[in-house]
Amino acid sequence: MNVSDDPLVFLDEEDGTAEPSADFSPPWRILVVDDDADVHEATRFALSGIHILGRPLALLHAMSGREALEALRTEGNIAVILLDVVMESEDAGLKTISTIREKLNLRNVRIVLRTGQPGHAPEIDTISRYDINDYKTKSELTRNKLYITLTTAIRSYRQLVMLEHSRHGLEQIISASNQLIAEQGLQDFAEGVITQIAGLLGVEPEGLVCAAAEDSPGDGPLEYRVIAAAGHFSHLIQRRLSELDDPWIESQLTGALRDRHNLVHPRSMALYFRKSEDQGFAAFIDSAKPIREVDRELLEVFCTNIALCAKNVDLVAELRRDAFVDRQMGLPNRTALVCALNARLRADGRPGALAIVDVDQFASANDMLGHDYGDALLRQTARRLASGLPGEVFVARLAGDAFAVLGDDGVVNGPNIQACFSEPFLIEEVRHPVSVCAGVVRLAGAHRSGIEYLKDSYLALKRAKAQGLGQTVVYSRELGAEARERAQLLRDLRLAFDQARLFLVYQPQVDLRTGRVVGVEALLRWMRDDSIEISPNHFIPIAEQSGLIVGMGNWL
């Protein structure tokens, strides 16, 4: 029977018996499940040469429900199952459907029940519960009816798949907007754009490519690279666009990126997504059929909205740079140092060391010679530390004139650090001798955090600065215990002062000629709750260093 004799007319659809498309679209995969070999042969004969929605059909065959389930476990992209109700048992077909939907979790595949025994028709609630697409007796399924049934089922399957692609694309776009690493974020974002465009157009995302301009040194020619792709182009991700083996796609993407606007053709589009005035990326869409005007308008709106999302990806990248990079020096900051320190401790590799380096008398030099001199001094200090040490090191700026150096124990030490500053700095054609103090701590393993080691190196630096210019102190347990003791003493002193536990004693002043008392000297004393008196030699220096001495003086 000729398909054109069927009285039904399909609106906005290609004719089912049209010639095969020249774009080699993959066939719709149909699984025929029946225990009668004649049914398989009749179905194969009825569907030979048929094209539905512009694509051919490929039949897979199973003689039982068990074989059907095995095929579904190993084969992908099956669009429709023509399933016999009665096979090895009277309800074999329904049991197979239950497994397909509930255990294999295949929700998109369409199921058409066929039976040669009308009395075995499933109940209405069974059809609804198991998401059965259609039910026919085998006598009904002439070539025309079979074609119509499959067209309806395949159209439904295609819509479900596109919805799934669309949902997955949106999830990727949202996820990519929250990425903290700019390059990875942009790639994930572009992959989501590819999937979303495919869902909007109703095409497979196999031939879509996204590209962006790459940084080129100097005044060299601008190059473009692939940041996302699918199908046979996926191996080109992060490679240059010129390596594409399709001159048409290359020229369209290059044109869109160079001219910063969309290029529209009857069966393809190159969409430009503008992130800023001079930055953006482009996506190429190839379609086996002409792109309708309504789809073009939809894609124009899509470009505008997605470009706004792409700006968020760049914003997150900029926030990450602010979080991990010192803007003035372009060096890693304290947060980045702690991350690198923790990573090294977890790696449990060679013995390491951390040093904090502080420029001696920097504030005075900065005030006398100006901020330009101070900035130049800081930049040269960073360069000396990065290039002057005999090994690979991680250099970070902590704050002001304090830098951190992380590396191997044999590299990051006092003699090597001081040697970096043996030669004067040449600033504004003037030689300036520079000295530094350093506090060094050796990394003993991952049983402590990076923050703790950073505190220890600060304690060592503080001791070095107390000893004079150009000094280095290596942290030790004794130094840590002393610092903790001083910290505890300061806490106790603050509490004693707040609770009025300090008191005065008076030492008389005597005139030696007459033996008469002419005055007294007021002396501050502190006795703890345990009746132990703390010597002023211990608590007065701490009060002076902490600023607590001002309040004590007012009280006295």
mmCIF file with all atom_site columns, C-alpha atoms in Angstrom, residues 221-395:
data_model
loop_
_atom_site.group_PDB
_atom_site.id
_atom_site.type_symbol
_atom_site.label_atom_id
_atom_site.label_alt_id
_atom_site.label_comp_id
_atom_site.label_asym_id
_atom_site.label_entity_id
_atom_site.label_seq_id
_atom_site.pdbx_PDB_ins_code
_atom_site.Cartn_x
_atom_site.Cartn_y
_atom_site.Cartn_z
_atom_site.occupancy
_atom_site.B_iso_or_equiv
_atom_site.pdbx_formal_charge
_atom_site.auth_seq_id
_atom_site.auth_comp_id
_atom_site.auth_asym_id
_atom_site.auth_atom_id
_atom_site.pdbx_PDB_model_num
ATOM 1   C CA . PRO A 1 221 ? 47.738 37.661 14.465 1.00 0.00 ? 221 PRO A CA 1
ATOM 2   C CA . LEU A 1 222 ? 44.654 36.888 16.525 1.00 0.00 ? 222 LEU A CA 1
ATOM 3   C CA . GLU A 1 223 ? 44.088 33.158 16.969 1.00 0.00 ? 223 GLU A CA 1
ATOM 4   C CA . TYR A 1 224 ? 40.914 31.333 18.001 1.00 0.00 ? 224 TYR A CA 1
ATOM 5   C CA . ARG A 1 225 ? 40.546 28.091 19.910 1.00 0.00 ? 225 ARG A CA 1
ATOM 6   C CA . VAL A 1 226 ? 37.757 25.564 20.425 1.00 0.00 ? 226 VAL A CA 1
ATOM 7   C CA . ILE A 1 227 ? 36.365 25.768 23.960 1.00 0.00 ? 227 ILE A CA 1
ATOM 8   C CA . ALA A 1 228 ? 33.510 23.261 23.589 1.00 0.00 ? 228 ALA A CA 1
ATOM 9   C CA . ALA A 1 229 ? 32.395 20.730 21.007 1.00 0.00 ? 229 ALA A CA 1
ATOM 10  C CA . ALA A 1 230 ? 30.404 17.528 20.610 1.00 0.00 ? 230 ALA A CA 1
ATOM 11  C CA . GLY A 1 231 ? 30.536 14.415 18.475 1.00 0.00 ? 231 GLY A CA 1
ATOM 12  C CA . HIS A 1 232 ? 33.412 14.046 16.019 1.00 0.00 ? 232 HIS A CA 1
ATOM 13  C CA . PHE A 1 233 ? 34.746 17.515 16.917 1.00 0.00 ? 233 PHE A CA 1
ATOM 14  C CA . SER A 1 234 ? 35.069 16.816 20.667 1.00 0.00 ? 234 SER A CA 1
ATOM 15  C CA . HIS A 1 235 ? 38.761 15.854 20.388 1.00 0.00 ? 235 HIS A CA 1
ATOM 16  C CA . LEU A 1 236 ? 39.560 19.422 19.277 1.00 0.00 ? 236 LEU A CA 1
ATOM 17  C CA . ILE A 1 237 ? 38.604 21.076 22.585 1.00 0.00 ? 237 ILE A CA 1
ATOM 18  C CA . GLN A 1 238 ? 41.329 23.539 23.687 1.00 0.00 ? 238 GLN A CA 1
ATOM 19  C CA . ARG A 1 239 ? 42.985 23.278 20.248 1.00 0.00 ? 239 ARG A CA 1
ATOM 20  C CA . ARG A 1 240 ? 43.123 25.961 17.608 1.00 0.00 ? 240 ARG A CA 1
ATOM 21  C CA . LEU A 1 241 ? 40.122 26.570 15.399 1.00 0.00 ? 241 LEU A CA 1
ATOM 22  C CA . SER A 1 242 ? 42.359 26.310 12.333 1.00 0.00 ? 242 SER A CA 1
ATOM 23  C CA . GLU A 1 243 ? 42.789 22.596 13.100 1.00 0.00 ? 243 GLU A CA 1
ATOM 24  C CA . LEU A 1 244 ? 39.125 21.911 12.238 1.00 0.00 ? 244 LEU A CA 1
ATOM 25  C CA . ASP A 1 245 ? 38.816 19.756 9.136  1.00 0.00 ? 245 ASP A CA 1
ATOM 26  C CA . ASP A 1 246 ? 35.710 21.682 8.036  1.00 0.00 ? 246 ASP A CA 1
ATOM 27  C CA . PRO A 1 247 ? 36.553 24.988 6.264  1.00 0.00 ? 247 PRO A CA 1
ATOM 28  C CA . TRP A 1 248 ? 32.918 26.140 6.366  1.00 0.00 ? 248 TRP A CA 1
ATOM 29  C CA . ILE A 1 249 ? 32.608 25.858 10.142 1.00 0.00 ? 249 ILE A CA 1
ATOM 30  C CA . GLU A 1 250 ? 36.015 27.471 10.617 1.00 0.00 ? 250 GLU A CA 1
ATOM 31  C CA . SER A 1 251 ? 35.153 30.417 8.377  1.00 0.00 ? 251 SER A CA 1
ATOM 32  C CA . GLN A 1 252 ? 31.769 30.983 10.026 1.00 0.00 ? 252 GLN A CA 1
ATOM 33  C CA . LEU A 1 253 ? 33.146 30.940 13.583 1.00 0.00 ? 253 LEU A CA 1
ATOM 34  C CA . THR A 1 254 ? 36.100 33.115 12.591 1.00 0.00 ? 254 THR A CA 1
ATOM 35  C CA . GLY A 1 255 ? 33.781 35.610 10.922 1.00 0.00 ? 255 GLY A CA 1
ATOM 36  C CA . ALA A 1 256 ? 31.441 35.797 13.903 1.00 0.00 ? 256 ALA A CA 1
ATOM 37  C CA . LEU A 1 257 ? 34.338 36.271 16.343 1.00 0.00 ? 257 LEU A CA 1
ATOM 38  C CA . ARG A 1 258 ? 36.111 38.806 14.145 1.00 0.00 ? 258 ARG A CA 1
ATOM 39  C CA . ASP A 1 259 ? 33.026 40.900 13.280 1.00 0.00 ? 259 ASP A CA 1
ATOM 40  C CA . ARG A 1 260 ? 31.264 40.272 16.633 1.00 0.00 ? 260 ARG A CA 1
ATOM 41  C CA . HIS A 1 261 ? 27.820 39.552 15.231 1.00 0.00 ? 261 HIS A CA 1
ATOM 42  C CA . ASN A 1 262 ? 25.661 36.607 14.158 1.00 0.00 ? 262 ASN A CA 1
ATOM 43  C CA . LEU A 1 263 ? 26.015 34.996 10.728 1.00 0.00 ? 263 LEU A CA 1
ATOM 44  C CA . VAL A 1 264 ? 22.746 33.482 9.502  1.00 0.00 ? 264 VAL A CA 1
ATOM 45  C CA . HIS A 1 265 ? 22.376 31.036 6.620  1.00 0.00 ? 265 HIS A CA 1
ATOM 46  C CA . PRO A 1 266 ? 19.429 28.854 5.581  1.00 0.00 ? 266 PRO A CA 1
ATOM 47  C CA . ARG A 1 267 ? 20.812 25.708 7.216  1.00 0.00 ? 267 ARG A CA 1
ATOM 48  C CA . SER A 1 268 ? 23.388 27.047 9.666  1.00 0.00 ? 268 SER A CA 1
ATOM 49  C CA . MET A 1 269 ? 24.036 29.892 12.094 1.00 0.00 ? 269 MET A CA 1
ATOM 50  C CA . ALA A 1 270 ? 27.115 31.237 13.830 1.00 0.00 ? 270 ALA A CA 1
ATOM 51  C CA . LEU A 1 271 ? 25.936 32.974 17.002 1.00 0.00 ? 271 LEU A CA 1
ATOM 52  C CA . TYR A 1 272 ? 28.108 35.548 18.765 1.00 0.00 ? 272 TYR A CA 1
ATOM 53  C CA . PHE A 1 273 ? 27.816 35.842 22.550 1.00 0.00 ? 273 PHE A CA 1
ATOM 54  C CA . ARG A 1 274 ? 29.151 39.193 23.711 1.00 0.00 ? 274 ARG A CA 1
ATOM 55  C CA . LYS A 1 275 ? 30.673 39.209 27.210 1.00 0.00 ? 275 LYS A CA 1
ATOM 56  C CA . SER A 1 276 ? 32.140 42.708 26.988 1.00 0.00 ? 276 SER A CA 1
ATOM 57  C CA . GLU A 1 277 ? 32.962 45.318 24.352 1.00 0.00 ? 277 GLU A CA 1
ATOM 58  C CA . ASP A 1 278 ? 36.005 43.388 23.141 1.00 0.00 ? 278 ASP A CA 1
ATOM 59  C CA . GLN A 1 279 ? 35.428 39.836 24.379 1.00 0.00 ? 279 GLN A CA 1
ATOM 60  C CA . GLY A 1 280 ? 33.011 37.049 23.566 1.00 0.00 ? 280 GLY A CA 1
ATOM 61  C CA . PHE A 1 281 ? 32.650 33.563 22.136 1.00 0.00 ? 281 PHE A CA 1
ATOM 62  C CA . ALA A 1 282 ? 30.764 32.065 19.195 1.00 0.00 ? 282 ALA A CA 1
ATOM 63  C CA . ALA A 1 283 ? 28.760 28.898 18.589 1.00 0.00 ? 283 ALA A CA 1
ATOM 64  C CA . PHE A 1 284 ? 28.180 27.244 15.214 1.00 0.00 ? 284 PHE A CA 1
ATOM 65  C CA . ILE A 1 285 ? 24.884 25.398 14.613 1.00 0.00 ? 285 ILE A CA 1
ATOM 66  C CA . ASP A 1 286 ? 24.446 23.109 11.649 1.00 0.00 ? 286 ASP A CA 1
ATOM 67  C CA . SER A 1 287 ? 20.952 21.905 10.764 1.00 0.00 ? 287 SER A CA 1
ATOM 68  C CA . ALA A 1 288 ? 19.834 19.209 8.345  1.00 0.00 ? 288 ALA A CA 1
ATOM 69  C CA . LYS A 1 289 ? 16.744 21.254 7.556  1.00 0.00 ? 289 LYS A CA 1
ATOM 70  C CA . PRO A 1 290 ? 16.206 24.998 7.092  1.00 0.00 ? 290 PRO A CA 1
ATOM 71  C CA . ILE A 1 291 ? 16.133 26.958 10.347 1.00 0.00 ? 291 ILE A CA 1
ATOM 72  C CA . ARG A 1 292 ? 12.701 28.517 10.695 1.00 0.00 ? 292 ARG A CA 1
ATOM 73  C CA . GLU A 1 293 ? 12.286 32.246 11.250 1.00 0.00 ? 293 GLU A CA 1
ATOM 74  C CA . VAL A 1 294 ? 10.715 31.706 14.656 1.00 0.00 ? 294 VAL A CA 1
ATOM 75  C CA . ASP A 1 295 ? 13.764 29.652 15.712 1.00 0.00 ? 295 ASP A CA 1
ATOM 76  C CA . ARG A 1 296 ? 16.094 32.377 14.516 1.00 0.00 ? 296 ARG A CA 1
ATOM 77  C CA . GLU A 1 297 ? 14.255 34.958 16.580 1.00 0.00 ? 297 GLU A CA 1
ATOM 78  C CA . LEU A 1 298 ? 14.333 32.642 19.571 1.00 0.00 ? 298 LEU A CA 1
ATOM 79  C CA . LEU A 1 299 ? 18.088 32.183 19.174 1.00 0.00 ? 299 LEU A CA 1
ATOM 80  C CA . GLU A 1 300 ? 18.591 35.959 19.029 1.00 0.00 ? 300 GLU A CA 1
ATOM 81  C CA . VAL A 1 301 ? 16.847 36.310 22.405 1.00 0.00 ? 301 VAL A CA 1
ATOM 82  C CA . PHE A 1 302 ? 18.805 33.324 23.683 1.00 0.00 ? 302 PHE A CA 1
ATOM 83  C CA . CYS A 1 303 ? 22.102 35.012 22.727 1.00 0.00 ? 303 CYS A CA 1
ATOM 84  C CA . THR A 1 304 ? 21.210 38.152 24.678 1.00 0.00 ? 304 THR A CA 1
ATOM 85  C CA . ASN A 1 305 ? 20.254 36.265 27.822 1.00 0.00 ? 305 ASN A CA 1
ATOM 86  C CA . ILE A 1 306 ? 23.189 33.859 27.674 1.00 0.00 ? 306 ILE A CA 1
ATOM 87  C CA . ALA A 1 307 ? 25.638 36.730 27.166 1.00 0.00 ? 307 ALA A CA 1
ATOM 88  C CA . LEU A 1 308 ? 24.482 38.147 30.506 1.00 0.00 ? 308 LEU A CA 1
ATOM 89  C CA . CYS A 1 309 ? 25.141 34.771 32.138 1.00 0.00 ? 309 CYS A CA 1
ATOM 90  C CA . ALA A 1 310 ? 28.592 34.666 30.520 1.00 0.00 ? 310 ALA A CA 1
ATOM 91  C CA . LYS A 1 311 ? 29.413 37.971 32.199 1.00 0.00 ? 311 LYS A CA 1
ATOM 92  C CA . ASN A 1 312 ? 28.677 36.299 35.527 1.00 0.00 ? 312 ASN A CA 1
ATOM 93  C CA . VAL A 1 313 ? 31.296 33.648 34.728 1.00 0.00 ? 313 VAL A CA 1
ATOM 94  C CA . ASP A 1 314 ? 33.860 36.410 34.198 1.00 0.00 ? 314 ASP A CA 1
ATOM 95  C CA . LEU A 1 315 ? 32.697 38.145 37.381 1.00 0.00 ? 315 LEU A CA 1
ATOM 96  C CA . VAL A 1 316 ? 33.296 34.977 39.396 1.00 0.00 ? 316 VAL A CA 1
ATOM 97  C CA . ALA A 1 317 ? 36.749 34.666 37.816 1.00 0.00 ? 317 ALA A CA 1
ATOM 98  C CA . GLU A 1 318 ? 37.543 38.264 38.761 1.00 0.00 ? 318 GLU A CA 1
ATOM 99  C CA . LEU A 1 319 ? 36.330 37.690 42.320 1.00 0.00 ? 319 LEU A CA 1
ATOM 100 C CA . ARG A 1 320 ? 38.562 34.633 42.502 1.00 0.00 ? 320 ARG A CA 1
ATOM 101 C CA . ARG A 1 321 ? 41.531 36.694 41.353 1.00 0.00 ? 321 ARG A CA 1
ATOM 102 C CA . ASP A 1 322 ? 40.768 39.234 44.064 1.00 0.00 ? 322 ASP A CA 1
ATOM 103 C CA . ALA A 1 323 ? 40.531 36.436 46.612 1.00 0.00 ? 323 ALA A CA 1
ATOM 104 C CA . PHE A 1 324 ? 43.851 34.800 45.688 1.00 0.00 ? 324 PHE A CA 1
ATOM 105 C CA . VAL A 1 325 ? 46.019 37.468 44.014 1.00 0.00 ? 325 VAL A CA 1
ATOM 106 C CA . ASP A 1 326 ? 47.595 40.639 45.381 1.00 0.00 ? 326 ASP A CA 1
ATOM 107 C CA . ARG A 1 327 ? 46.583 43.279 42.853 1.00 0.00 ? 327 ARG A CA 1
ATOM 108 C CA . GLN A 1 328 ? 49.521 45.638 43.452 1.00 0.00 ? 328 GLN A CA 1
ATOM 109 C CA . MET A 1 329 ? 52.269 43.043 43.027 1.00 0.00 ? 329 MET A CA 1
ATOM 110 C CA . GLY A 1 330 ? 50.436 40.457 40.902 1.00 0.00 ? 330 GLY A CA 1
ATOM 111 C CA . LEU A 1 331 ? 51.613 37.823 43.382 1.00 0.00 ? 331 LEU A CA 1
ATOM 112 C CA . PRO A 1 332 ? 49.645 35.183 45.282 1.00 0.00 ? 332 PRO A CA 1
ATOM 113 C CA . ASN A 1 333 ? 48.253 36.614 48.506 1.00 0.00 ? 333 ASN A CA 1
ATOM 114 C CA . ARG A 1 334 ? 47.931 35.219 52.018 1.00 0.00 ? 334 ARG A CA 1
ATOM 115 C CA . THR A 1 335 ? 44.889 33.088 51.144 1.00 0.00 ? 335 THR A CA 1
ATOM 116 C CA . ALA A 1 336 ? 46.701 31.549 48.169 1.00 0.00 ? 336 ALA A CA 1
ATOM 117 C CA . LEU A 1 337 ? 49.735 30.877 50.371 1.00 0.00 ? 337 LEU A CA 1
ATOM 118 C CA . VAL A 1 338 ? 47.648 28.997 52.940 1.00 0.00 ? 338 VAL A CA 1
ATOM 119 C CA . CYS A 1 339 ? 46.109 26.876 50.148 1.00 0.00 ? 339 CYS A CA 1
ATOM 120 C CA . ALA A 1 340 ? 49.555 26.084 48.691 1.00 0.00 ? 340 ALA A CA 1
ATOM 121 C CA . LEU A 1 341 ? 50.903 25.341 52.171 1.00 0.00 ? 341 LEU A CA 1
ATOM 122 C CA . ASN A 1 342 ? 48.053 22.939 52.967 1.00 0.00 ? 342 ASN A CA 1
ATOM 123 C CA . ALA A 1 343 ? 48.466 21.225 49.586 1.00 0.00 ? 343 ALA A CA 1
ATOM 124 C CA . ARG A 1 344 ? 52.173 20.694 50.239 1.00 0.00 ? 344 ARG A CA 1
ATOM 125 C CA . LEU A 1 345 ? 51.477 19.316 53.697 1.00 0.00 ? 345 LEU A CA 1
ATOM 126 C CA . ARG A 1 346 ? 48.915 16.854 52.308 1.00 0.00 ? 346 ARG A CA 1
ATOM 127 C CA . ALA A 1 347 ? 51.327 15.753 49.578 1.00 0.00 ? 347 ALA A CA 1
ATOM 128 C CA . ASP A 1 348 ? 53.792 14.632 52.274 1.00 0.00 ? 348 ASP A CA 1
ATOM 129 C CA . GLY A 1 349 ? 56.764 15.085 49.945 1.00 0.00 ? 349 GLY A CA 1
ATOM 130 C CA . ARG A 1 350 ? 60.287 16.352 50.559 1.00 0.00 ? 350 ARG A CA 1
ATOM 131 C CA . PRO A 1 351 ? 61.040 18.340 53.765 1.00 0.00 ? 351 PRO A CA 1
ATOM 132 C CA . GLY A 1 352 ? 59.892 21.902 53.292 1.00 0.00 ? 352 GLY A CA 1
ATOM 133 C CA . ALA A 1 353 ? 60.259 25.279 54.916 1.00 0.00 ? 353 ALA A CA 1
ATOM 134 C CA . LEU A 1 354 ? 58.273 28.500 55.110 1.00 0.00 ? 354 LEU A CA 1
ATOM 135 C CA . ALA A 1 355 ? 59.858 31.914 55.596 1.00 0.00 ? 355 ALA A CA 1
ATOM 136 C CA . ILE A 1 356 ? 58.327 35.333 56.149 1.00 0.00 ? 356 ILE A CA 1
ATOM 137 C CA . VAL A 1 357 ? 60.612 38.098 54.896 1.00 0.00 ? 357 VAL A CA 1
ATOM 138 C CA . ASP A 1 358 ? 60.202 41.699 56.068 1.00 0.00 ? 358 ASP A CA 1
ATOM 139 C CA . VAL A 1 359 ? 62.087 44.683 54.595 1.00 0.00 ? 359 VAL A CA 1
ATOM 140 C CA . ASP A 1 360 ? 63.992 46.560 57.278 1.00 0.00 ? 360 ASP A CA 1
ATOM 141 C CA . GLN A 1 361 ? 62.965 50.193 57.900 1.00 0.00 ? 361 GLN A CA 1
ATOM 142 C CA . PHE A 1 362 ? 60.588 50.133 54.929 1.00 0.00 ? 362 PHE A CA 1
ATOM 143 C CA . ALA A 1 363 ? 58.099 52.587 56.451 1.00 0.00 ? 363 ALA A CA 1
ATOM 144 C CA . SER A 1 364 ? 60.791 55.212 57.041 1.00 0.00 ? 364 SER A CA 1
ATOM 145 C CA . ALA A 1 365 ? 62.199 54.837 53.527 1.00 0.00 ? 365 ALA A CA 1
ATOM 146 C CA . ASN A 1 366 ? 58.719 55.001 52.029 1.00 0.00 ? 366 ASN A CA 1
ATOM 147 C CA . ASP A 1 367 ? 57.949 58.211 53.937 1.00 0.00 ? 367 ASP A CA 1
ATOM 148 C CA . MET A 1 368 ? 61.263 59.890 53.043 1.00 0.00 ? 368 MET A CA 1
ATOM 149 C CA . LEU A 1 369 ? 61.634 58.808 49.420 1.00 0.00 ? 369 LEU A CA 1
ATOM 150 C CA . GLY A 1 370 ? 57.981 58.568 48.388 1.00 0.00 ? 370 GLY A CA 1
ATOM 151 C CA . HIS A 1 371 ? 55.488 55.882 47.450 1.00 0.00 ? 371 HIS A CA 1
ATOM 152 C CA . ASP A 1 372 ? 56.934 55.376 43.958 1.00 0.00 ? 372 ASP A CA 1
ATOM 153 C CA . TYR A 1 373 ? 60.231 54.398 45.540 1.00 0.00 ? 373 TYR A CA 1
ATOM 154 C CA . GLY A 1 374 ? 58.398 52.147 48.007 1.00 0.00 ? 374 GLY A CA 1
ATOM 155 C CA . ASP A 1 375 ? 56.486 50.377 45.229 1.00 0.00 ? 375 ASP A CA 1
ATOM 156 C CA . ALA A 1 376 ? 59.691 49.856 43.219 1.00 0.00 ? 376 ALA A CA 1
ATOM 157 C CA . LEU A 1 377 ? 61.419 48.491 46.318 1.00 0.00 ? 377 LEU A CA 1
ATOM 158 C CA . LEU A 1 378 ? 58.613 45.989 46.898 1.00 0.00 ? 378 LEU A CA 1
ATOM 159 C CA . ARG A 1 379 ? 58.648 44.829 43.266 1.00 0.00 ? 379 ARG A CA 1
ATOM 160 C CA . GLN A 1 380 ? 62.399 44.275 43.299 1.00 0.00 ? 380 GLN A CA 1
ATOM 161 C CA . THR A 1 381 ? 62.166 42.468 46.630 1.00 0.00 ? 381 THR A CA 1
ATOM 162 C CA . ALA A 1 382 ? 59.643 40.051 45.114 1.00 0.00 ? 382 ALA A CA 1
ATOM 163 C CA . ARG A 1 383 ? 61.875 39.496 42.052 1.00 0.00 ? 383 ARG A CA 1
ATOM 164 C CA . ARG A 1 384 ? 64.945 38.859 44.215 1.00 0.00 ? 384 ARG A CA 1
ATOM 165 C CA . LEU A 1 385 ? 63.092 36.220 46.230 1.00 0.00 ? 385 LEU A CA 1
ATOM 166 C CA . ALA A 1 386 ? 61.589 34.530 43.149 1.00 0.00 ? 386 ALA A CA 1
ATOM 167 C CA . SER A 1 387 ? 64.803 34.396 41.108 1.00 0.00 ? 387 SER A CA 1
ATOM 168 C CA . GLY A 1 388 ? 67.596 34.609 43.672 1.00 0.00 ? 388 GLY A CA 1
ATOM 169 C CA . LEU A 1 389 ? 66.980 31.414 45.614 1.00 0.00 ? 389 LEU A CA 1
ATOM 170 C CA . PRO A 1 390 ? 68.687 28.243 44.286 1.00 0.00 ? 390 PRO A CA 1
ATOM 171 C CA . GLY A 1 391 ? 65.543 26.270 43.573 1.00 0.00 ? 391 GLY A CA 1
ATOM 172 C CA . GLU A 1 392 ? 61.814 26.431 42.835 1.00 0.00 ? 392 GLU A CA 1
ATOM 173 C CA . VAL A 1 393 ? 59.886 28.467 45.390 1.00 0.00 ? 393 VAL A CA 1
ATOM 174 C CA . PHE A 1 394 ? 56.367 29.819 45.898 1.00 0.00 ? 394 PHE A CA 1
ATOM 175 C CA . VAL A 1 395 ? 56.465 33.560 46.639 1.00 0.00 ? 395 VAL A CA 1
#
